[in-house]
PDB file of C-alpha atoms in Angstrom:
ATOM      1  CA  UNK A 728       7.134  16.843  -2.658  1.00 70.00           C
ATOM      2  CA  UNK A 729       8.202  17.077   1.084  1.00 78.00           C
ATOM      3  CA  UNK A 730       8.810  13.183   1.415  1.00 85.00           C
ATOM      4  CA  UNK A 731      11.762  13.383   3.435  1.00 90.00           C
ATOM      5  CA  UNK A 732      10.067  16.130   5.548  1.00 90.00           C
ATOM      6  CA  UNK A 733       6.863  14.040   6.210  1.00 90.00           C
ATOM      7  CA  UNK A 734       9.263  11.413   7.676  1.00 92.00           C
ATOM      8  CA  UNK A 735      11.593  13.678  10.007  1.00 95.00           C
ATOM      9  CA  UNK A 736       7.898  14.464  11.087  1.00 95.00           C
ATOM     10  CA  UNK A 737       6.967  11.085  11.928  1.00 95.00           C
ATOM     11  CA  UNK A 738       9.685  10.472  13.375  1.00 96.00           C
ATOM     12  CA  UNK A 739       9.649  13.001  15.821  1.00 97.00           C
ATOM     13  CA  UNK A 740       6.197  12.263  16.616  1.00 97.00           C
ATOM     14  CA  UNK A 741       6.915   8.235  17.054  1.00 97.00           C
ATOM     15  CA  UNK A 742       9.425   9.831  19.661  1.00 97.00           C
ATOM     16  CA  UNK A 743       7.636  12.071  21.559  1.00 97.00           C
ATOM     17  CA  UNK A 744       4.457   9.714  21.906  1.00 97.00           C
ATOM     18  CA  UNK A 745       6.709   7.000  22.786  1.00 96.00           C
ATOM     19  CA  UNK A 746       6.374   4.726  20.169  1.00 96.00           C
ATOM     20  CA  UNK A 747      10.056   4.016  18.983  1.00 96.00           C
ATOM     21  CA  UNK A 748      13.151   3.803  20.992  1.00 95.00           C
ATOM     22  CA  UNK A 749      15.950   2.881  18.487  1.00 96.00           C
ATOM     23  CA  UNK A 750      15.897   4.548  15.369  1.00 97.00           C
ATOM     24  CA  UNK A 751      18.473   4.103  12.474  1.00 97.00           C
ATOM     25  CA  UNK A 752      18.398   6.724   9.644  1.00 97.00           C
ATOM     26  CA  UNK A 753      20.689   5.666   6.666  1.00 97.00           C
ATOM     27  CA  UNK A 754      21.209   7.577   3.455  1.00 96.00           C
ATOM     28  CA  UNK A 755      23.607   7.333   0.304  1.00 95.00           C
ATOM     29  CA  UNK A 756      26.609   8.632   2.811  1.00 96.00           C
ATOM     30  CA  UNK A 757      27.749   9.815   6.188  1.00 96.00           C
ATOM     31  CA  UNK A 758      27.168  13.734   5.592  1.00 96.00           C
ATOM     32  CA  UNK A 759      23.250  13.069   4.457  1.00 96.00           C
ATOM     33  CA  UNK A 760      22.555  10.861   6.753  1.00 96.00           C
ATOM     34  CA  UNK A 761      24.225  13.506   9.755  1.00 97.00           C
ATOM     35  CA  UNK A 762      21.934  16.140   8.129  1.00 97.00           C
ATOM     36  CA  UNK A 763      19.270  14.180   8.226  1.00 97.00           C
ATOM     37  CA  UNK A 764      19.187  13.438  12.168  1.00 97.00           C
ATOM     38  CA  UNK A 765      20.400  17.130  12.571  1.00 98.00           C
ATOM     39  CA  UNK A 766      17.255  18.287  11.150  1.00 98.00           C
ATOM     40  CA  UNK A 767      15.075  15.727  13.167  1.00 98.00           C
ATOM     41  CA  UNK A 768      17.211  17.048  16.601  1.00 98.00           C
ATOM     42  CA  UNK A 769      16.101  20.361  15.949  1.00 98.00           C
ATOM     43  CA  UNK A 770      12.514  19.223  15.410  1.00 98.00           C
ATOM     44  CA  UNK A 771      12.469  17.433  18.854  1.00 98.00           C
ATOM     45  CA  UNK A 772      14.513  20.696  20.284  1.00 97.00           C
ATOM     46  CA  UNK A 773      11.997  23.283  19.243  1.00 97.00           C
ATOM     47  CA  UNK A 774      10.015  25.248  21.124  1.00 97.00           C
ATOM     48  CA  UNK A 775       6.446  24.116  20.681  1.00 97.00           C
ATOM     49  CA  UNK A 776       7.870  20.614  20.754  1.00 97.00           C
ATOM     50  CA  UNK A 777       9.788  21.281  23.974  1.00 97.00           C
ATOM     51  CA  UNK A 778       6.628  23.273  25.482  1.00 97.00           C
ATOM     52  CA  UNK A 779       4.223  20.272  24.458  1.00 97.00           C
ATOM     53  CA  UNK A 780       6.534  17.275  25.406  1.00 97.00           C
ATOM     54  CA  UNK A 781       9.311  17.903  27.720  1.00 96.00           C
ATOM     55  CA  UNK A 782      13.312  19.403  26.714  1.00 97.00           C
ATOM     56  CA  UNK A 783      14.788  16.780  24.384  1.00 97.00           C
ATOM     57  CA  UNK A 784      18.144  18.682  24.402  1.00 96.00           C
ATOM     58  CA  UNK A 785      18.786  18.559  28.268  1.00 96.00           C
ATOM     59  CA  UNK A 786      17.752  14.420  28.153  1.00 96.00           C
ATOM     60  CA  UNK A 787      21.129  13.791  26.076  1.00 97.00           C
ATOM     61  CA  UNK A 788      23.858  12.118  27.235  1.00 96.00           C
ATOM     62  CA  UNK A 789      25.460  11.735  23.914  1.00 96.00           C
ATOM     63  CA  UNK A 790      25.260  14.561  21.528  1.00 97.00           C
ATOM     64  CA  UNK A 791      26.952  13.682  18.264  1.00 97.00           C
ATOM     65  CA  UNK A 792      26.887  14.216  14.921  1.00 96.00           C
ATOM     66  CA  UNK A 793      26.058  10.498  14.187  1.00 95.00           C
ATOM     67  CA  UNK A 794      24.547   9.609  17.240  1.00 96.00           C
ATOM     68  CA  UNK A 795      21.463  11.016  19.884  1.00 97.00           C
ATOM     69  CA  UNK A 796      21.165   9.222  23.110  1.00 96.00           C
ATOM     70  CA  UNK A 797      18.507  10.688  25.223  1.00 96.00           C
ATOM     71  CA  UNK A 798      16.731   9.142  28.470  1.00 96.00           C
ATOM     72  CA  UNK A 799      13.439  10.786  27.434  1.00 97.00           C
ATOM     73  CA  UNK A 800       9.875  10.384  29.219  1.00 96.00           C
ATOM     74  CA  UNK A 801      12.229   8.009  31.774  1.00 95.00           C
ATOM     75  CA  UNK A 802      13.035   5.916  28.781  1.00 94.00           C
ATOM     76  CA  UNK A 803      16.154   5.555  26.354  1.00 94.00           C
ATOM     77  CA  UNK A 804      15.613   6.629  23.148  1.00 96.00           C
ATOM     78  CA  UNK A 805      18.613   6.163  20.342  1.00 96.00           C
ATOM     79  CA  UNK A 806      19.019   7.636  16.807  1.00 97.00           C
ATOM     80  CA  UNK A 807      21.820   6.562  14.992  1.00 96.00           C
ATOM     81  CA  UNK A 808      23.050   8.014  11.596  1.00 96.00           C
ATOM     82  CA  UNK A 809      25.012   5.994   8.895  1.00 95.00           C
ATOM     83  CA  UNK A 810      25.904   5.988   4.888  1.00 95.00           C
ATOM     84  CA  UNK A 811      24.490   2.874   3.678  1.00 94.00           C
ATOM     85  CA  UNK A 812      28.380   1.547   3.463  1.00 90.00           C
ATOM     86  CA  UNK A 813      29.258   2.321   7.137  1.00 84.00           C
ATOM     87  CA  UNK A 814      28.664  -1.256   8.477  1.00 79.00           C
ATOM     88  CA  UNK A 815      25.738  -1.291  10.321  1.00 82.00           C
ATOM     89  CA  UNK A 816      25.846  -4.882  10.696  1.00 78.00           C
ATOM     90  CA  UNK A 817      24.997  -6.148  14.389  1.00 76.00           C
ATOM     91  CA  UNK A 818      24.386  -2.190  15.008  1.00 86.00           C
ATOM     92  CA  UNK A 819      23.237  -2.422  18.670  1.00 83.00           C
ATOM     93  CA  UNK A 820      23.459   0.280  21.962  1.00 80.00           C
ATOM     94  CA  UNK A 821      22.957  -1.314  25.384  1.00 75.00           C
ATOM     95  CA  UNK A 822      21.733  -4.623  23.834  1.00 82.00           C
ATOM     96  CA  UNK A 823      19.099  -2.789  21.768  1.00 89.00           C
ATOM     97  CA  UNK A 824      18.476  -2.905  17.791  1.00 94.00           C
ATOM     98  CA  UNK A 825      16.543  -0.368  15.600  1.00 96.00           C
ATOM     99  CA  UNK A 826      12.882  -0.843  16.099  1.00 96.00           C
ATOM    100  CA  UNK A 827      12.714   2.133  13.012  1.00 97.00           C
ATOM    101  CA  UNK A 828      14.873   1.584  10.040  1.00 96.00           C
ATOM    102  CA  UNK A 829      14.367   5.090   8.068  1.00 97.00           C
ATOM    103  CA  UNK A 830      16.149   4.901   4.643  1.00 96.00           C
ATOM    104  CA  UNK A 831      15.835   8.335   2.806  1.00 95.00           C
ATOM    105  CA  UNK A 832      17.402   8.209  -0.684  1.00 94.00           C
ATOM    106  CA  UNK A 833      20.058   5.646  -0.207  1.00 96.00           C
ATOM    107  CA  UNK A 834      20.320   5.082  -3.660  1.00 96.00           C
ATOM    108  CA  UNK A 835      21.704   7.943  -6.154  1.00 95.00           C
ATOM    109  CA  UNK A 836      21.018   8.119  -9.482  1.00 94.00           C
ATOM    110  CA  UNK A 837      24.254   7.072 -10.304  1.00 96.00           C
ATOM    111  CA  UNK A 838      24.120   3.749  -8.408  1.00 96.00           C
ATOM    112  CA  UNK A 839      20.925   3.099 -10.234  1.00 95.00           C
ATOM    113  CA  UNK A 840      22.345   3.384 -13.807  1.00 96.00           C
ATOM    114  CA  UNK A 841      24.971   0.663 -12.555  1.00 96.00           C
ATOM    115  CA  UNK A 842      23.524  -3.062 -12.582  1.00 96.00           C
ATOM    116  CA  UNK A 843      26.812  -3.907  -9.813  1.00 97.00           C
ATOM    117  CA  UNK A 844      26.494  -0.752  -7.940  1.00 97.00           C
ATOM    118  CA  UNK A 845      22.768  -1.450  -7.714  1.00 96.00           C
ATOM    119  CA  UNK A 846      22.859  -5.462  -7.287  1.00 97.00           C
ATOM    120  CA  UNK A 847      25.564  -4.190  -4.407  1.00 96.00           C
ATOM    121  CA  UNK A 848      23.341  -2.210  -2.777  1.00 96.00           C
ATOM    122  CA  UNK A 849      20.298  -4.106  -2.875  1.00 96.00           C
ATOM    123  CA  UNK A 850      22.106  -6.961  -1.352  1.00 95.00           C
ATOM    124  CA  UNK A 851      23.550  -4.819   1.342  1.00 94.00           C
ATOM    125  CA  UNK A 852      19.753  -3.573   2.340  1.00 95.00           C
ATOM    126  CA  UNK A 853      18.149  -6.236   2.284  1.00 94.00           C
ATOM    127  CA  UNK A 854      21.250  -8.673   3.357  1.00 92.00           C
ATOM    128  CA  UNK A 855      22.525  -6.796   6.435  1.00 92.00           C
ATOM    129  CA  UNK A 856      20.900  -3.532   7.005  1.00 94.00           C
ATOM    130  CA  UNK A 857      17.252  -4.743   7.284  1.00 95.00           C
ATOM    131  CA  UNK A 858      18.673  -7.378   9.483  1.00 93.00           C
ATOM    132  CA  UNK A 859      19.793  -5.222  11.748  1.00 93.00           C
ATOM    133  CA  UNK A 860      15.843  -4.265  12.989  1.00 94.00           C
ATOM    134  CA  UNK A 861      15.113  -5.948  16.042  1.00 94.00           C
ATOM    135  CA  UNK A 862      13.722  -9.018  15.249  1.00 92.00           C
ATOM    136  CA  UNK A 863      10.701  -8.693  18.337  1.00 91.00           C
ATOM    137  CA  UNK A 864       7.929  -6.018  19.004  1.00 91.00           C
ATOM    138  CA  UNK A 865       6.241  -3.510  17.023  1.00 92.00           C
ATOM    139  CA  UNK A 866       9.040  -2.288  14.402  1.00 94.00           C
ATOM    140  CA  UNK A 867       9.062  -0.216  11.110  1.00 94.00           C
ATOM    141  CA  UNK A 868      11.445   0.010   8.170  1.00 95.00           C
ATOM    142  CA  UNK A 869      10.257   3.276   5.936  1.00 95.00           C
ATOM    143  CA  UNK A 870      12.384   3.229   2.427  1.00 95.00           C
ATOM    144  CA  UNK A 871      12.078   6.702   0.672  1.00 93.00           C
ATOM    145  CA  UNK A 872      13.170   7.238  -2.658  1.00 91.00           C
ATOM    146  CA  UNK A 873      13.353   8.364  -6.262  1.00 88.00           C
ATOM    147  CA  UNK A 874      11.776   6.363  -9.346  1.00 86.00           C
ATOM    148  CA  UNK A 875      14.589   6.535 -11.168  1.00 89.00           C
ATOM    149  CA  UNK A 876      14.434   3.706 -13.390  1.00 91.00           C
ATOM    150  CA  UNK A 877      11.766   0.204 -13.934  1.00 91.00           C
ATOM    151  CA  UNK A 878      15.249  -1.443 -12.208  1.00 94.00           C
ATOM    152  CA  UNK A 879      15.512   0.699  -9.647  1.00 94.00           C
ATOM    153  CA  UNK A 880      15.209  -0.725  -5.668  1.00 95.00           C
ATOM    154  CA  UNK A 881      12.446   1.320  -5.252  1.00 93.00           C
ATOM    155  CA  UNK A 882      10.479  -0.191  -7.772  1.00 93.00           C
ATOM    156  CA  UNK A 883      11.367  -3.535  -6.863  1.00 95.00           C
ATOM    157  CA  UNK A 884      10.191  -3.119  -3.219  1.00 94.00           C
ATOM    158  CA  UNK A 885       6.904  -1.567  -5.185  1.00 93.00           C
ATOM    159  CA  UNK A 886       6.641  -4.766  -6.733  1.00 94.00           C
ATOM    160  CA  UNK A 887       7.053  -6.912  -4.146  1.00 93.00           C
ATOM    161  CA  UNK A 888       4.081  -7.853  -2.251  1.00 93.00           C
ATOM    162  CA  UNK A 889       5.534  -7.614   1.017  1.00 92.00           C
ATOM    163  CA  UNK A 890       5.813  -4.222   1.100  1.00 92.00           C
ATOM    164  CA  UNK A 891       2.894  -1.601   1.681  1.00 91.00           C
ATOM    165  CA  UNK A 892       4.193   1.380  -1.461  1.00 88.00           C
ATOM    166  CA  UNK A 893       3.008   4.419  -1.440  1.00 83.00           C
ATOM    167  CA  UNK A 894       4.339   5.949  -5.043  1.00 74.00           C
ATOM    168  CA  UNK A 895       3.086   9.486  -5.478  1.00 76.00           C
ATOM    169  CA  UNK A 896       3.662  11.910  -7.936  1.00 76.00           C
ATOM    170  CA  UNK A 897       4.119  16.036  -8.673  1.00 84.00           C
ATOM    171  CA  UNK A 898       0.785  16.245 -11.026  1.00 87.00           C
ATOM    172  CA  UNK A 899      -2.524  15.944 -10.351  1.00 87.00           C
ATOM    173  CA  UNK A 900      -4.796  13.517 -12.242  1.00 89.00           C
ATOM    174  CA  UNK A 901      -6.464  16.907 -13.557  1.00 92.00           C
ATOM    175  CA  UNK A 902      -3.186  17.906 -15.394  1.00 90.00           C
ATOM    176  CA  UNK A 903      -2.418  20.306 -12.663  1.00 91.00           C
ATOM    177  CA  UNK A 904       0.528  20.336 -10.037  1.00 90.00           C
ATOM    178  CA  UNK A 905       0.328  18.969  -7.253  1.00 87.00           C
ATOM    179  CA  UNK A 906       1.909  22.318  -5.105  1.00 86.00           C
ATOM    180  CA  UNK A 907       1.844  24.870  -7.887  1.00 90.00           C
ATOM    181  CA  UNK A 908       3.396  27.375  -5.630  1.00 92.00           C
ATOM    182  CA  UNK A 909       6.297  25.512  -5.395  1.00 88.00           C
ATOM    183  CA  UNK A 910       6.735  23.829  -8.952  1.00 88.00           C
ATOM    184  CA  UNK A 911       4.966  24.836 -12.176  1.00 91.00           C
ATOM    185  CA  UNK A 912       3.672  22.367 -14.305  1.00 92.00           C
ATOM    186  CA  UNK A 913       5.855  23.575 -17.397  1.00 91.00           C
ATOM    187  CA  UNK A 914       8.761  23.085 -14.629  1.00 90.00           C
ATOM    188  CA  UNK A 915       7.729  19.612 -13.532  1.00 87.00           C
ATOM    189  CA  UNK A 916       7.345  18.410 -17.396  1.00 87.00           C
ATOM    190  CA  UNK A 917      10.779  19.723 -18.468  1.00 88.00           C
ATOM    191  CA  UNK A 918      12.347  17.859 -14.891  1.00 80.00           C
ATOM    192  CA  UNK A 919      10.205  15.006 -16.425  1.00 76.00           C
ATOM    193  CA  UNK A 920      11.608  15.366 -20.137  1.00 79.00           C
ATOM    194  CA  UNK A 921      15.499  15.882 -18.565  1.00 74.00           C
TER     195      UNK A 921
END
């Protein structure tokens, strides 16, 4: 529960402690991945943020649905939204790549029940979009996801060594959920049955 949320969290807080200027937020298509950096704008705009660390909205100099520019705490900070199928390929802004690559459910059940669609995908992550992070300095990719399927990319970056996984679930080694006020066990089994 709350993945995505945990990470628009993060995010905001690698911002306003300085510790990322580039971040690239891409997502099954345009409209999630807008969303997505809507809801982390509004973080960074609220009031106890503003309060604590300074007026993110007044620091923007572009203010798009796709893209945040921001000279913040006298530095530039960039987020950049995309569908995975946007071509983010070379994706730079004043000679700077992503130093944060956030990927929140790029891949759809549907793509995941497709060996092409999948393959496709896959490729394009790990051929072009994961390229894109600059290649110097401290940098993060963060890929968030469903466990669809034992073929799904998720599972294959569990597999692979490389990676640091995190895979959590909605039930408690107890038998009980993990937020009952949100989900009821009987809910979460028949999700789990479906």
């Amino acid at each position: 529960h709350a993945k995505t949320t945990f990470i628009k969290i993060l995010i905001a807080w690698l911002i306003v402690y300085d510790k990322a200027s580039f971040i690239l937020i891409v997502c099954a298509n345009s409209d999630l991945a807008d969303s997505l950096l809507a809801d982390i704008n509004d973080i960074l705009s609220s009031d106890n943020i503003v309060t604590v660390f300074g007026d993110w909205a007044s620091c923007l100099a572009i203010d798009s649905a796709d893209t945040k520019k921001a000279s913040y705490h006298g530095r530039p900070v960039v987020l950049v939204a995309r569908g995975w199928s946007a071509g983010i390929r070379g994706i730079n802004m004043k000679n700077q790549r992503p130093d944060v690559i956030f990927c929140d459910d790029v891949q759809t059940r549907a793509n995941d029940e497709s060996a092409s669609d999948s393959k496709k995908l896959l490729n394009e992550l790990v051929g072009t979009i994961f390229k894109a992070l600059t290649p110097v300095g401290d940098r993060l990719i963060i890929y968030v996801g469903n466990m669809y399927s034992e073929e799904c990319i998720l599972n294959k970056f569990k597999k692979n060594s490389k990676w640091l996984s995190m895979v959590t679930g909605a039930i408690l080694s107890d038998g009980k959920p993990l937020w009952p006020e949100l989900f009821s066990l009987e809910e979460l089994m028949e999700s789990y049955e479906h």
